[in-house]
């Protein structure tokens, strides 16, 4: 191994391309969904347990903080879905070049932001 290889451990100085950031965000949104699904399943169980549980969950979900959490989970789901479609297109050799990958990342972010804003209007 070459011992003269440069080592840069300062993450603030590393300049990553936009497709790298979209890939990292795709992973982060997956983790958020994995953790959030536990809370959503608990809420579903509570709402299906009885009429009182349903009314309690309905009242809880009308709180602004619960709406914010719901919007956050929907945002993670939307971004993860759109970025997943981009990755599927990459798997079949569509937009896998440097320039087309950059364009695909920009489209992924633009479509995600648009759908997340629509989801925010729908939740609120």
PDB file of C-alpha atoms in Angstrom:
ATOM      1  CA  UNK A   1       0.000   0.000   0.000  1.00  0.00           C
ATOM      2  CA  UNK A   2       1.232   3.479  -0.821  1.00  0.00           C
ATOM      3  CA  UNK A   3       2.010   5.261   2.441  1.00  0.00           C
ATOM      4  CA  UNK A   4       2.280   8.662   0.721  1.00  0.00           C
ATOM      5  CA  UNK A   5      -1.398   8.642  -0.142  1.00  0.00           C
ATOM      6  CA  UNK A   6      -3.088  11.863   1.071  1.00  0.00           C
ATOM      7  CA  UNK A   7      -5.475  11.412   3.965  1.00  0.00           C
ATOM      8  CA  UNK A   8      -8.204  13.971   4.531  1.00  0.00           C
ATOM      9  CA  UNK A   9     -10.319  13.263   7.586  1.00  0.00           C
ATOM     10  CA  UNK A  10     -11.891  16.717   7.853  1.00  0.00           C
ATOM     11  CA  UNK A  11     -15.395  16.124   6.480  1.00  0.00           C
ATOM     12  CA  UNK A  12     -16.072  19.851   6.239  1.00  0.00           C
ATOM     13  CA  UNK A  13     -13.408  20.317   3.554  1.00  0.00           C
ATOM     14  CA  UNK A  14     -14.404  17.411   1.312  1.00  0.00           C
ATOM     15  CA  UNK A  15     -16.294  18.638  -1.754  1.00  0.00           C
ATOM     16  CA  UNK A  16     -18.805  16.019  -2.857  1.00  0.00           C
ATOM     17  CA  UNK A  17     -20.797  16.254  -6.097  1.00  0.00           C
ATOM     18  CA  UNK A  18     -24.574  16.724  -5.973  1.00  0.00           C
ATOM     19  CA  UNK A  19     -25.331  13.053  -6.803  1.00  0.00           C
ATOM     20  CA  UNK A  20     -23.379  12.054  -3.684  1.00  0.00           C
ATOM     21  CA  UNK A  21     -25.527  14.316  -1.523  1.00  0.00           C
ATOM     22  CA  UNK A  22     -28.731  12.948  -3.035  1.00  0.00           C
ATOM     23  CA  UNK A  23     -27.502   9.421  -2.362  1.00  0.00           C
ATOM     24  CA  UNK A  24     -26.671  10.292   1.252  1.00  0.00           C
ATOM     25  CA  UNK A  25     -30.107  11.888   1.674  1.00  0.00           C
ATOM     26  CA  UNK A  26     -31.662   8.725   0.237  1.00  0.00           C
ATOM     27  CA  UNK A  27     -29.981   6.676   2.954  1.00  0.00           C
ATOM     28  CA  UNK A  28     -30.966   9.147   5.680  1.00  0.00           C
ATOM     29  CA  UNK A  29     -34.596   9.135   4.538  1.00  0.00           C
ATOM     30  CA  UNK A  30     -34.538   5.335   4.677  1.00  0.00           C
ATOM     31  CA  UNK A  31     -33.341   5.406   8.282  1.00  0.00           C
ATOM     32  CA  UNK A  32     -36.024   7.960   9.181  1.00  0.00           C
ATOM     33  CA  UNK A  33     -38.676   5.730   7.616  1.00  0.00           C
ATOM     34  CA  UNK A  34     -37.330   2.659   9.428  1.00  0.00           C
ATOM     35  CA  UNK A  35     -37.546   4.420  12.796  1.00  0.00           C
ATOM     36  CA  UNK A  36     -40.834   6.183  12.004  1.00  0.00           C
ATOM     37  CA  UNK A  37     -42.615   2.983  11.008  1.00  0.00           C
ATOM     38  CA  UNK A  38     -42.479   1.810  14.647  1.00  0.00           C
ATOM     39  CA  UNK A  39     -44.368   4.907  15.785  1.00  0.00           C
ATOM     40  CA  UNK A  40     -46.852   4.630  12.934  1.00  0.00           C
ATOM     41  CA  UNK A  41     -47.562   0.985  13.784  1.00  0.00           C
ATOM     42  CA  UNK A  42     -48.137   1.908  17.446  1.00  0.00           C
ATOM     43  CA  UNK A  43     -50.550   4.634  16.349  1.00  0.00           C
ATOM     44  CA  UNK A  44     -52.343   2.193  14.045  1.00  0.00           C
ATOM     45  CA  UNK A  45     -52.615  -0.380  16.832  1.00  0.00           C
ATOM     46  CA  UNK A  46     -54.003   2.238  19.206  1.00  0.00           C
ATOM     47  CA  UNK A  47     -56.535   3.486  16.678  1.00  0.00           C
ATOM     48  CA  UNK A  48     -57.755  -0.036  15.864  1.00  0.00           C
ATOM     49  CA  UNK A  49     -57.967  -1.257  19.461  1.00  0.00           C
ATOM     50  CA  UNK A  50     -61.261   0.450  20.322  1.00  0.00           C
ATOM     51  CA  UNK A  51     -63.490   3.395  19.588  1.00  0.00           C
ATOM     52  CA  UNK A  52     -61.895   5.317  22.454  1.00  0.00           C
ATOM     53  CA  UNK A  53     -58.432   4.540  21.086  1.00  0.00           C
ATOM     54  CA  UNK A  54     -59.481   5.802  17.669  1.00  0.00           C
ATOM     55  CA  UNK A  55     -60.888   9.029  19.119  1.00  0.00           C
ATOM     56  CA  UNK A  56     -57.761   9.497  21.220  1.00  0.00           C
ATOM     57  CA  UNK A  57     -55.512   9.008  18.196  1.00  0.00           C
ATOM     58  CA  UNK A  58     -57.704  11.334  16.126  1.00  0.00           C
ATOM     59  CA  UNK A  59     -57.343  14.024  18.796  1.00  0.00           C
ATOM     60  CA  UNK A  60     -53.583  13.444  19.043  1.00  0.00           C
ATOM     61  CA  UNK A  61     -53.112  13.680  15.277  1.00  0.00           C
ATOM     62  CA  UNK A  62     -54.906  17.031  15.150  1.00  0.00           C
ATOM     63  CA  UNK A  63     -52.170  18.613  17.295  1.00  0.00           C
ATOM     64  CA  UNK A  64     -49.726  20.799  15.285  1.00  0.00           C
ATOM     65  CA  UNK A  65     -46.665  18.869  16.501  1.00  0.00           C
ATOM     66  CA  UNK A  66     -48.210  15.565  15.383  1.00  0.00           C
ATOM     67  CA  UNK A  67     -48.985  17.134  12.008  1.00  0.00           C
ATOM     68  CA  UNK A  68     -45.369  18.263  11.752  1.00  0.00           C
ATOM     69  CA  UNK A  69     -44.115  14.745  12.528  1.00  0.00           C
ATOM     70  CA  UNK A  70     -46.559  13.300   9.996  1.00  0.00           C
ATOM     71  CA  UNK A  71     -45.363  15.767   7.377  1.00  0.00           C
ATOM     72  CA  UNK A  72     -41.761  14.876   8.193  1.00  0.00           C
ATOM     73  CA  UNK A  73     -42.441  11.166   7.717  1.00  0.00           C
ATOM     74  CA  UNK A  74     -44.315  11.866   4.486  1.00  0.00           C
ATOM     75  CA  UNK A  75     -41.398  14.005   3.319  1.00  0.00           C
ATOM     76  CA  UNK A  76     -38.959  11.168   4.009  1.00  0.00           C
ATOM     77  CA  UNK A  77     -41.241   8.746   2.175  1.00  0.00           C
ATOM     78  CA  UNK A  78     -41.599  11.045  -0.830  1.00  0.00           C
ATOM     79  CA  UNK A  79     -37.867  11.712  -1.115  1.00  0.00           C
ATOM     80  CA  UNK A  80     -37.003   8.049  -0.607  1.00  0.00           C
ATOM     81  CA  UNK A  81     -39.481   7.043  -3.316  1.00  0.00           C
ATOM     82  CA  UNK A  82     -38.296   9.625  -5.863  1.00  0.00           C
ATOM     83  CA  UNK A  83     -34.617   8.867  -5.213  1.00  0.00           C
ATOM     84  CA  UNK A  84     -35.404   5.150  -5.375  1.00  0.00           C
ATOM     85  CA  UNK A  85     -36.914   5.612  -8.832  1.00  0.00           C
ATOM     86  CA  UNK A  86     -33.741   7.464  -9.838  1.00  0.00           C
ATOM     87  CA  UNK A  87     -31.640   4.556  -8.570  1.00  0.00           C
ATOM     88  CA  UNK A  88     -33.806   2.092 -10.480  1.00  0.00           C
ATOM     89  CA  UNK A  89     -33.217   4.111 -13.645  1.00  0.00           C
ATOM     90  CA  UNK A  90     -29.482   4.040 -12.926  1.00  0.00           C
ATOM     91  CA  UNK A  91     -29.671   0.250 -12.610  1.00  0.00           C
ATOM     92  CA  UNK A  92     -30.969  -0.005 -16.175  1.00  0.00           C
ATOM     93  CA  UNK A  93     -28.250   2.364 -17.436  1.00  0.00           C
ATOM     94  CA  UNK A  94     -30.382   5.468 -17.779  1.00  0.00           C
ATOM     95  CA  UNK A  95     -28.696   8.714 -16.636  1.00  0.00           C
ATOM     96  CA  UNK A  96     -25.570   6.966 -15.399  1.00  0.00           C
ATOM     97  CA  UNK A  97     -23.084   9.378 -16.944  1.00  0.00           C
ATOM     98  CA  UNK A  98     -21.497  12.303 -15.140  1.00  0.00           C
ATOM     99  CA  UNK A  99     -23.607  15.053 -16.721  1.00  0.00           C
ATOM    100  CA  UNK A 100     -26.817  13.031 -16.863  1.00  0.00           C
ATOM    101  CA  UNK A 101     -26.296  11.924 -13.254  1.00  0.00           C
ATOM    102  CA  UNK A 102     -26.040  15.550 -12.191  1.00  0.00           C
ATOM    103  CA  UNK A 103     -29.227  16.365 -14.098  1.00  0.00           C
ATOM    104  CA  UNK A 104     -30.996  13.348 -12.577  1.00  0.00           C
ATOM    105  CA  UNK A 105     -29.997  14.542  -9.091  1.00  0.00           C
ATOM    106  CA  UNK A 106     -31.347  18.024  -9.788  1.00  0.00           C
ATOM    107  CA  UNK A 107     -34.606  16.551 -11.099  1.00  0.00           C
ATOM    108  CA  UNK A 108     -34.824  14.291  -8.034  1.00  0.00           C
ATOM    109  CA  UNK A 109     -34.465  17.252  -5.697  1.00  0.00           C
ATOM    110  CA  UNK A 110     -36.895  19.435  -7.658  1.00  0.00           C
ATOM    111  CA  UNK A 111     -39.611  16.768  -7.889  1.00  0.00           C
ATOM    112  CA  UNK A 112     -39.141  15.880  -4.226  1.00  0.00           C
ATOM    113  CA  UNK A 113     -39.412  19.490  -3.068  1.00  0.00           C
ATOM    114  CA  UNK A 114     -42.551  20.007  -5.141  1.00  0.00           C
ATOM    115  CA  UNK A 115     -44.220  16.838  -3.819  1.00  0.00           C
ATOM    116  CA  UNK A 116     -43.141  17.599  -0.240  1.00  0.00           C
ATOM    117  CA  UNK A 117     -44.719  21.060  -0.465  1.00  0.00           C
ATOM    118  CA  UNK A 118     -47.929  19.511  -1.808  1.00  0.00           C
ATOM    119  CA  UNK A 119     -47.867  17.008   1.062  1.00  0.00           C
ATOM    120  CA  UNK A 120     -47.409  19.889   3.520  1.00  0.00           C
ATOM    121  CA  UNK A 121     -50.489  21.643   2.153  1.00  0.00           C
ATOM    122  CA  UNK A 122     -52.418  18.355   2.328  1.00  0.00           C
ATOM    123  CA  UNK A 123     -51.404  17.652   5.963  1.00  0.00           C
ATOM    124  CA  UNK A 124     -52.057  21.159   7.210  1.00  0.00           C
TER     125      UNK A 124
END
